[in-house]
Amino acid sequence: MSKTLVVSYLPNSQSVTKKVLDRFLKEAQGKTTVIHRDLLKSAPPVFNETSMTAYQLRGFMGQALSGDHAEAIKPFDTLIDEIAGVQNVVFAFPTHNWSEPGVVKTYIDAILQAGRTIMYDAQGKASGTLKNHKALVIFASGGVYEEGNPRRTIQNAFTFYLNAIGITDVTFAAAGGTLMGPEATEKAIQTANAIVDGFVKRVDQPAQASA
Ligand SMILES: Cc1cc2nc3c(=O)[nH]c(=O)nc-3n(C[C@H](O)[C@H](O)[C@H](O)COP(=O)(O)O)c2cc1C
């Protein structure tokens, strides 16, 4: 059975995103083993001078780390080992101020690391190491942002973030329009749930080369 890492940040007790994530968790039961990284309960590490030096020494200069540097990079490596050990990753977060909330970006900054999830060849060309992963990104937004709208930032950003670490099989379950009344919200949930159901169907299948 495959393993799925759920990375969530859901601070709203009435969260629409949570309703869609709950659909995933219900449908996925018995089909994949879920590991939950709740960013509300354990915040991802932020780089300080020591850990950033460690990252540069290891990631860009190929040096083995020791002492304070080895210690400082551990919380980052824990998150990388965790995501590297699964076949699927599901993100679930609200839209705040036209993007993913800052703590979610902090998680992304922790796992996008040269020398671990991004490798450079002799010509300096980057390639991601998580090539067999699939990703599902669940998020609600108050507005509806169609393709081409400059406020449609999350699809663009997560495509870049995940492609950088080798994940090209990326599915978005967006519940847009939650500030447009109960009917629009219900419709948004149904739309996102249908996308979630499609993802669950292939939770045990290999990643598509370029989804
Ligand atoms: C601090 C804050 C900032 C928000 N910024 C945006 C925004 O930029 N664009 C948008 O469409 N909705 C915005 N919203 C509305 C939320 O995206 C919407 O309520 C959504 O349902 C939140 O997801 P949740 O229901 O899972 O908490 C914002 C809400 C909050 C609380």
XYZ file of N, CA and C and ligand atoms in Angstrom:
664
model
N 0.842 -1.203 0.000
C 0.000 0.000 0.000
C 0.879 1.255 0.000
N 0.440 2.275 -0.730
C 1.230 3.515 -0.794
C 1.148 4.267 0.532
N 2.041 5.238 0.670
C 1.999 6.134 1.837
C 1.678 7.546 1.352
N 0.894 8.254 2.136
C 0.523 9.625 1.786
C 0.822 10.547 2.950
N 1.571 11.588 2.677
C 1.842 12.616 3.685
C 0.830 13.744 3.512
N 0.100 14.051 4.577
C -0.818 15.200 4.559
C -0.142 16.344 5.307
N 0.069 17.442 4.613
C 0.668 18.637 5.218
C -0.450 19.678 5.319
N -0.861 19.972 6.545
C -2.013 20.867 6.672
C -1.731 22.063 7.564
N -2.414 23.138 7.245
C -2.486 24.317 8.120
C -3.922 24.820 8.013
N -4.721 24.506 9.017
C -6.162 24.787 8.956
C -6.591 25.481 10.253
N -6.364 26.785 10.348
C -6.634 27.480 11.609
C -8.098 27.857 11.820
N -8.954 27.665 10.799
C -10.347 28.116 10.893
C -11.239 26.938 11.315
N -11.977 27.117 12.416
C -12.815 26.008 12.908
C -13.939 25.664 11.929
N -14.291 26.614 11.051
C -15.347 26.362 10.047
C -14.719 26.103 8.671
N -13.494 25.673 8.648
C -12.720 25.592 7.399
C -13.403 24.789 6.284
N -13.497 25.428 5.133
C -14.001 24.740 3.933
C -12.924 23.787 3.418
N -11.679 24.204 3.482
C -10.573 23.335 3.061
C -10.607 22.029 3.850
N -10.901 22.156 5.160
C -10.924 20.954 6.010
C -12.014 19.988 5.543
N -13.152 20.543 5.106
C -14.235 19.662 4.628
C -13.738 18.833 3.434
N -12.980 19.474 2.552
C -12.478 18.762 1.363
C -11.378 17.779 1.780
N -10.529 18.194 2.717
C -9.506 17.263 3.217
C -10.170 16.058 3.889
N -11.240 16.315 4.644
C -11.954 15.200 5.298
C -12.500 14.218 4.258
N -12.946 14.739 3.140
C -13.401 13.857 2.052
C -12.247 12.954 1.610
N -11.057 13.590 1.432
C -9.889 12.789 1.035
C -9.629 11.699 2.070
N -9.603 12.097 3.355
C -9.248 11.139 4.414
C -10.251 9.989 4.467
N -11.536 10.312 4.262
C -12.582 9.277 4.291
C -12.422 8.328 3.103
N -12.279 8.911 1.919
C -12.191 8.084 0.701
C -10.893 7.277 0.654
N -9.838 7.836 1.250
C -8.518 7.201 1.153
C -8.319 6.086 2.176
N -9.267 6.013 3.141
C -9.142 5.002 4.200
C -8.998 3.594 3.618
N -7.969 2.885 4.057
C -7.752 1.516 3.591
C -7.061 1.438 2.242
N -6.866 2.604 1.595
C -6.233 2.600 0.264
C -4.803 3.115 0.313
N -4.487 3.890 1.323
C -3.135 4.438 1.467
C -2.906 4.706 2.953
N -1.668 4.607 3.378
C -1.352 4.890 4.782
C -1.058 6.377 4.924
N -1.815 7.038 5.782
C -1.691 8.499 5.913
C -0.782 8.868 7.084
N 0.140 9.766 6.788
C 1.014 10.352 7.816
C 0.641 11.834 7.844
N 0.393 12.375 9.028
C -0.095 13.761 9.080
C 0.970 14.703 9.645
N 1.302 15.710 8.899
C 2.196 16.788 9.366
C 1.318 18.021 9.541
N 0.877 18.248 10.783
C -0.023 19.367 11.078
C 0.824 20.579 11.467
N 0.859 21.563 10.587
C 1.734 22.719 10.831
C 1.214 23.622 11.957
N -0.049 23.413 12.354
C -0.573 24.133 13.528
C 0.069 23.602 14.802
N 0.347 22.302 14.790
C 0.891 21.651 16.001
C 2.405 21.685 16.025
N 3.031 21.567 14.853
C 4.496 21.646 14.823
C 4.916 22.528 13.648
N 5.317 23.739 13.989
C 5.706 24.713 12.968
C 7.014 24.287 12.315
N 7.143 24.480 11.017
C 8.408 24.115 10.356
C 9.528 25.064 10.784
N 10.778 24.601 10.700
C 11.893 25.463 11.120
C 12.131 26.605 10.133
N 12.614 27.709 10.677
C 13.000 28.872 9.865
C 14.525 28.898 9.850
N 15.130 29.203 8.718
C 16.591 29.275 8.670
C 17.106 30.426 9.536
N 18.143 30.146 10.315
C 18.891 31.206 11.002
C 20.317 31.188 10.437
N 21.220 31.943 11.033
C 22.570 32.043 10.455
C 23.272 30.679 10.418
N 23.093 29.890 11.486
C 23.795 28.606 11.557
C 23.234 27.614 10.534
N 21.891 27.505 10.492
C 21.311 26.515 9.572
C 21.467 26.947 8.116
N 21.440 28.256 7.861
C 21.641 28.701 6.473
C 23.080 28.445 6.031
N 24.029 28.639 6.947
C 25.431 28.321 6.614
C 25.562 26.822 6.342
N 24.905 26.028 7.181
C 24.947 24.563 6.991
C 24.389 24.201 5.622
N 23.255 24.789 5.275
C 22.631 24.529 3.970
C 23.601 24.866 2.839
N 24.234 26.035 2.932
C 25.146 26.452 1.857
C 26.370 25.552 1.770
N 26.911 25.191 2.941
C 28.113 24.330 2.952
C 27.809 22.974 2.314
N 26.682 22.398 2.713
C 26.330 21.065 2.216
C 25.735 21.117 0.813
N 24.770 22.020 0.642
C 23.991 22.025 -0.597
C 24.747 22.568 -1.800
N 25.559 23.576 -1.568
C 26.211 24.226 -2.705
C 27.707 23.956 -2.773
N 28.321 23.563 -1.619
C 29.771 23.307 -1.644
C 30.087 21.835 -1.426
N 29.026 21.020 -1.244
C 29.205 19.570 -1.138
C 29.958 19.125 0.100
N 29.983 19.935 1.145
C 30.744 19.572 2.352
C 29.908 18.729 3.309
N 30.586 17.797 3.995
C 29.929 17.040 5.069
C 29.825 17.968 6.279
N 28.706 17.895 6.980
C 28.502 18.808 8.108
C 28.906 18.152 9.419
N 29.334 18.986 10.357
C 29.644 18.482 11.695
C 29.254 19.541 12.721
N 29.287 19.144 13.987
C 29.069 20.083 15.092
C 27.743 20.832 14.993
N 27.798 22.148 15.232
C 26.582 22.984 15.243
C 25.858 22.947 13.898
N 26.633 22.864 12.823
C 25.993 22.854 11.496
C 25.178 21.586 11.292
N 25.743 20.459 11.663
C 25.028 19.176 11.521
C 23.758 19.191 12.371
N 23.880 19.765 13.548
C 22.733 19.835 14.469
C 21.646 20.755 13.909
N 22.075 21.879 13.367
C 21.120 22.913 12.923
C 20.300 22.470 11.719
N 20.848 21.586 10.897
C 20.132 21.180 9.678
C 19.156 20.024 9.954
N 19.270 19.408 11.126
C 18.442 18.219 11.439
C 16.928 18.442 11.305
N 16.389 19.539 11.867
C 14.925 19.723 11.743
C 14.465 19.843 10.288
N 15.329 20.347 9.426
C 15.003 20.456 8.000
C 15.047 19.062 7.360
N 16.095 18.315 7.729
C 16.246 16.957 7.176
C 15.106 16.039 7.611
N 14.590 16.259 8.818
C 13.449 15.448 9.288
C 12.275 15.609 8.323
N 12.005 16.849 7.924
C 10.883 17.102 7.007
C 11.175 16.525 5.623
N 12.410 16.630 5.177
C 12.773 16.093 3.856
C 12.676 14.570 3.862
N 13.184 13.935 4.922
C 13.100 12.466 5.009
C 11.635 12.016 4.997
N 10.815 12.792 5.684
C 9.392 12.431 5.775
C 8.726 12.466 4.398
N 8.929 13.539 3.658
C 8.273 13.637 2.346
C 8.927 12.676 1.354
N 10.227 12.433 1.513
C 10.911 11.513 0.590
C 10.413 10.076 0.771
N 9.882 9.770 1.955
C 9.477 8.403 2.269
C 8.063 8.036 1.838
N 7.353 8.948 1.167
C 5.968 8.653 0.741
C 5.869 8.697 -0.783
N 4.707 8.246 -1.285
C 4.463 8.290 -2.742
C 3.516 9.438 -3.099
N 2.730 9.883 -2.112
C 1.758 10.967 -2.349
C 1.921 12.026 -1.275
N 1.710 13.280 -1.664
C 1.666 14.348 -0.667
C 0.426 15.192 -0.924
N -0.301 15.448 0.158
C -1.530 16.244 0.067
C -1.328 17.501 0.906
N -1.460 18.651 0.284
C -1.400 19.919 1.017
C -2.827 20.395 1.250
N -3.096 20.985 2.413
C -4.428 21.536 2.692
C -4.260 22.819 3.504
N -4.682 23.937 2.927
C -4.507 25.235 3.592
C -5.495 26.240 2.991
N -5.800 27.308 3.721
C -6.669 28.344 3.163
C -5.874 29.345 2.322
N -6.565 30.111 1.514
C -5.920 31.256 0.844
C -5.941 32.426 1.815
N -4.783 32.983 2.094
C -4.697 34.196 2.909
C -3.900 35.238 2.146
N -4.517 36.349 1.875
C -3.820 37.467 1.225
C -3.130 37.039 -0.072
N -3.911 36.430 -0.922
C -3.521 36.046 -2.283
C -2.398 35.014 -2.362
N -2.244 34.234 -1.310
C -1.236 33.166 -1.418
C -1.495 32.130 -0.339
N -0.649 31.102 -0.320
C -0.668 30.172 0.806
C -0.215 30.942 2.050
N -0.720 30.573 3.233
C -0.255 31.240 4.451
C 1.257 31.057 4.645
N 1.854 32.018 5.354
C 3.310 32.039 5.494
C 3.903 30.760 6.044
N 3.218 30.124 6.974
C 3.781 28.903 7.580
C 3.892 27.776 6.541
N 3.004 27.797 5.564
C 3.081 26.780 4.498
C 4.299 27.075 3.615
N 4.545 28.350 3.344
C 5.738 28.712 2.557
C 7.014 28.369 3.346
N 6.951 28.527 4.659
C 8.112 28.153 5.486
C 8.391 26.656 5.342
N 7.332 25.847 5.313
C 7.508 24.400 5.084
C 8.153 24.157 3.720
N 7.633 24.848 2.704
C 8.192 24.699 1.349
C 9.673 25.093 1.350
N 10.005 26.188 2.022
C 11.411 26.631 2.066
C 12.298 25.621 2.794
N 11.696 24.880 3.722
C 12.476 23.870 4.457
C 12.778 22.650 3.597
N 11.827 22.288 2.711
C 12.025 21.026 1.963
C 12.656 21.222 0.584
N 12.641 22.451 0.072
C 13.291 22.694 -1.226
C 14.771 22.974 -0.956
N 15.558 21.911 -0.955
C 16.973 22.101 -0.603
C 17.901 21.537 -1.655
N 18.812 22.383 -2.125
C 19.890 21.911 -2.994
C 20.680 20.839 -2.247
N 21.009 19.778 -2.958
C 21.786 18.692 -2.332
C 20.910 17.620 -1.711
N 19.626 17.909 -1.508
C 18.703 16.892 -0.969
C 17.549 16.644 -1.942
N 16.722 17.664 -2.157
C 15.569 17.473 -3.050
C 15.801 18.083 -4.429
N 16.840 18.899 -4.551
C 17.188 19.498 -5.850
C 18.675 19.240 -6.095
N 18.966 18.566 -7.210
C 20.364 18.269 -7.520
C 20.784 19.057 -8.760
N 22.014 19.497 -8.760
C 22.546 20.236 -9.905
C 23.586 19.387 -10.611
N 23.521 19.342 -11.964
C 24.555 18.592 -12.688
C 25.753 19.514 -12.966
N 26.751 18.960 -13.657
C 27.994 19.712 -13.880
C 27.740 21.015 -14.645
N 26.682 21.028 -15.427
C 26.353 22.241 -16.195
C 25.483 23.217 -15.382
N 25.189 22.835 -14.155
C 24.377 23.712 -13.305
C 22.885 23.563 -13.522
N 22.514 22.499 -14.259
C 21.087 22.281 -14.510
C 20.457 21.562 -13.306
N 19.345 22.106 -12.831
C 18.699 21.544 -11.637
C 17.711 20.450 -12.003
N 17.621 19.429 -11.135
C 16.537 18.450 -11.294
C 16.104 17.968 -9.911
N 14.806 17.756 -9.778
C 14.248 17.345 -8.492
C 14.399 15.854 -8.277
N 14.410 15.440 -7.008
C 14.658 14.031 -6.692
C 13.377 13.235 -6.415
N 12.240 13.920 -6.264
C 11.010 13.197 -5.876
C 10.154 12.897 -7.111
N 10.767 12.243 -8.071
C 10.131 12.076 -9.390
C 8.950 11.107 -9.390
N 8.871 10.251 -8.371
C 7.776 9.270 -8.357
C 6.611 9.687 -7.460
N 6.652 10.930 -6.994
C 5.589 11.413 -6.112
C 4.420 12.000 -6.905
N 3.237 11.904 -6.299
C 2.071 12.638 -6.805
C 1.667 13.646 -5.728
N 1.121 14.768 -6.157
C 0.686 15.775 -5.176
C -0.748 16.203 -5.436
N -1.453 16.426 -4.342
C -2.805 16.985 -4.385
C -2.782 18.236 -3.503
N -3.187 19.354 -4.064
C -3.169 20.621 -3.318
C -4.618 21.070 -3.129
N -5.079 21.029 -1.876
C -6.463 21.404 -1.557
C -6.441 22.790 -0.914
N -7.203 23.702 -1.455
C -7.273 25.019 -0.811
C -8.584 25.715 -1.152
N -9.109 26.439 -0.164
C -10.313 27.242 -0.377
C -9.906 28.697 -0.546
N -10.743 29.439 -1.262
C -10.527 30.886 -1.370
C -11.879 31.579 -1.389
N -11.892 32.795 -0.866
C -13.143 33.568 -0.833
C -13.610 33.914 -2.230
N -12.669 34.221 -3.112
C -13.000 34.571 -4.498
C -12.768 33.399 -5.432
N -13.173 33.614 -6.684
C -12.919 32.610 -7.736
C -11.941 33.247 -8.715
N -10.825 32.604 -8.922
C -9.797 33.173 -9.794
C -9.546 32.252 -10.979
N -10.046 32.687 -12.141
C -9.899 31.852 -13.341
C -8.472 31.939 -13.875
N -8.194 30.993 -14.780
C -6.903 30.968 -15.486
C -6.635 32.366 -16.058
N -5.439 32.870 -15.859
C -5.078 34.176 -16.418
C -5.286 35.324 -15.445
N -6.085 35.110 -14.400
C -6.281 36.158 -13.393
C -4.996 36.290 -12.569
N -4.429 37.486 -12.430
C -3.175 37.619 -11.672
C -3.309 37.202 -10.206
N -4.564 37.151 -9.697
C -4.744 36.716 -8.302
C -4.746 35.192 -8.156
N -4.686 34.502 -9.275
C -4.635 33.025 -9.231
C -3.183 32.600 -8.976
N -2.724 32.814 -7.768
C -1.295 32.649 -7.478
C -0.927 31.234 -7.018
N -1.867 30.557 -6.341
C -1.490 29.304 -5.670
C -1.171 28.196 -6.679
N -1.983 28.093 -7.733
C -1.699 27.066 -8.751
C -0.316 27.308 -9.365
N -0.024 28.567 -9.688
C 1.277 28.874 -10.298
C 2.418 28.554 -9.337
N 2.294 29.035 -8.097
C 3.389 28.871 -7.135
C 3.626 27.392 -6.820
N 2.559 26.637 -6.559
C 2.748 25.226 -6.191
C 3.249 24.386 -7.362
N 2.891 24.794 -8.577
C 3.461 24.092 -9.737
C 4.974 24.302 -9.753
N 5.408 25.519 -9.532
C 6.862 25.801 -9.496
C 7.542 25.081 -8.337
N 6.982 25.223 -7.132
C 7.608 24.617 -5.942
C 7.787 23.106 -6.149
N 6.687 22.467 -6.573
C 6.694 20.996 -6.628
C 7.500 20.496 -7.817
N 7.405 21.178 -8.942
C 8.236 20.802 -10.097
C 9.713 20.883 -9.720
N 10.090 21.854 -8.917
C 11.503 22.049 -8.546
C 12.069 20.822 -7.837
N 11.207 20.110 -7.082
C 11.710 18.927 -6.361
C 11.332 17.633 -7.086
N 10.917 17.769 -8.340
C 10.687 16.586 -9.181
C 9.242 16.146 -9.283
N 8.345 16.793 -8.530
C 6.933 16.370 -8.557
C 6.212 17.122 -9.683
N 5.933 16.379 -10.759
C 5.249 17.016 -11.898
C 3.786 16.574 -11.990
N 3.431 15.531 -11.226
C 2.050 15.038 -11.206
C 1.327 15.790 -10.078
N 0.812 16.955 -10.415
C 0.231 17.848 -9.406
C -1.245 18.104 -9.741
N -2.118 17.843 -8.773
C -3.563 18.053 -8.947
C -4.018 19.126 -7.962
N -4.812 20.057 -8.440
C -5.341 21.105 -7.559
C -6.825 20.875 -7.317
N -7.209 20.851 -6.050
C -8.631 20.790 -5.686
C -8.957 22.124 -5.026
N -9.335 23.089 -5.842
C -9.592 24.443 -5.355
C -11.078 24.607 -5.065
N -11.381 25.087 -3.861
C -12.776 25.404 -3.522
C -12.891 26.922 -3.518
N -13.200 27.468 -4.667
C -13.222 28.936 -4.828
C -14.619 29.497 -4.660
N -14.710 30.666 -3.988
C -15.999 31.354 -3.872
C -16.670 31.180 -2.523
N -15.880 30.903 -1.489
C -16.479 30.633 -0.170
C -17.027 31.896 0.498
N -16.697 33.065 -0.043
C -17.272 34.308 0.500
C -18.418 34.802 -0.382
N -18.926 33.918 -1.230
C -19.993 34.308 -2.164
C -21.323 33.641 -1.806
N -21.456 33.257 -0.556
C -22.730 32.685 -0.104
C -22.703 31.176 -0.023
N -23.698 30.605 0.699
C -23.710 29.159 0.952
C -23.848 28.315 -0.313
N -24.607 28.820 -1.277
C -24.795 28.021 -2.498
C -23.486 27.875 -3.267
N -22.795 29.009 -3.417
C -21.502 28.995 -4.123
C -20.503 28.116 -3.368
N -20.552 28.186 -2.038
C -19.629 27.392 -1.221
C -19.905 25.901 -1.405
N -21.182 25.527 -1.376
C -21.548 24.120 -1.536
C -21.095 23.602 -2.900
N -21.298 24.447 -3.918
C -20.898 24.052 -5.277
C -19.360 23.877 -5.345
N -18.660 24.795 -4.677
C -17.191 24.729 -4.677
C -16.704 23.449 -3.999
N -17.383 23.094 -2.904
C -16.993 21.865 -2.183
C -17.236 20.640 -3.068
N -18.387 20.620 -3.751
C -18.699 19.473 -4.628
C -17.648 19.342 -5.735
N -17.288 20.483 -6.320
C -16.292 20.478 -7.409
C -14.952 19.943 -6.895
N -14.541 20.453 -5.735
C -13.244 20.026 -5.176
C -13.301 18.552 -4.767
N -14.429 18.126 -4.203
C -14.562 16.716 -3.790
C -14.419 15.763 -4.987
N -14.986 16.164 -6.119
C -14.900 15.311 -7.320
C -13.434 15.166 -7.747
N -12.680 16.236 -7.621
C -11.248 16.181 -7.983
C -10.502 15.279 -6.994
N -10.855 15.412 -5.713
C -10.249 14.568 -4.673
C -10.529 13.091 -4.971
N -11.770 12.788 -5.320
C -12.141 11.388 -5.604
C -11.306 10.830 -6.760
N -11.076 11.648 -7.766
C -10.255 11.231 -8.912
C -8.822 10.937 -8.482
N -8.314 11.744 -7.561
C -6.945 11.540 -7.069
C -6.867 10.245 -6.256
N -7.863 10.032 -5.412
C -7.860 8.827 -4.555
C -7.829 7.560 -5.422
N -8.530 7.607 -6.549
C -8.587 6.427 -7.440
C -7.195 5.995 -7.904
N -6.273 6.941 -7.977
C -4.946 6.572 -8.476
C -3.860 6.740 -7.403
N -4.298 6.646 -6.144
C -3.366 6.864 -5.038
C -2.279 5.783 -4.997
N -2.577 4.608 -5.566
C -1.595 3.520 -5.568
C -0.898 3.364 -6.916
N -1.237 4.238 -7.854
C -0.634 4.132 -9.194
C 0.629 4.988 -9.287
N 1.518 4.652 -10.234
C 2.715 5.476 -10.382
C 2.364 6.895 -10.819
N 3.256 7.833 -10.513
C 3.042 9.221 -10.924
C 3.045 9.309 -12.442
N 2.186 10.171 -12.961
C 2.211 10.409 -14.418
C 3.383 11.333 -14.704
N 4.071 11.061 -15.814
C 5.313 11.784 -16.109
C 5.113 13.292 -16.036
N 4.067 13.786 -16.620
C 3.813 15.225 -16.567
C 2.308 15.415 -16.576
N 1.734 15.659 -15.395
C 0.267 15.729 -15.305
C -0.227 17.128 -15.653
C -6.590 36.612 6.776
C -7.424 36.233 5.595
C -7.024 36.602 4.326
C -7.776 36.227 3.216
N -7.346 36.561 1.959
C -8.036 36.124 0.877
C -7.559 36.382 -0.450
O -6.530 36.984 -0.651
N -8.280 35.903 -1.504
C -9.429 35.203 -1.325
O -10.029 34.791 -2.313
N -9.910 34.942 -0.084
C -9.237 35.389 1.005
N -9.699 35.105 2.272
C -10.906 34.280 2.401
C -10.532 32.821 2.606
O -9.663 32.362 1.593
C -11.782 31.975 2.629
O -12.520 32.329 3.771
C -11.480 30.488 2.619
O -12.705 29.782 2.778
C -10.492 30.142 3.713
O -10.282 28.746 3.772
P -10.854 27.897 5.006
O -12.373 28.001 4.884
O -10.347 26.546 4.788
O -10.347 28.545 6.258
C -8.976 35.496 3.389
C -9.376 35.126 4.679
C -8.615 35.491 5.770
C -9.056 35.070 7.151
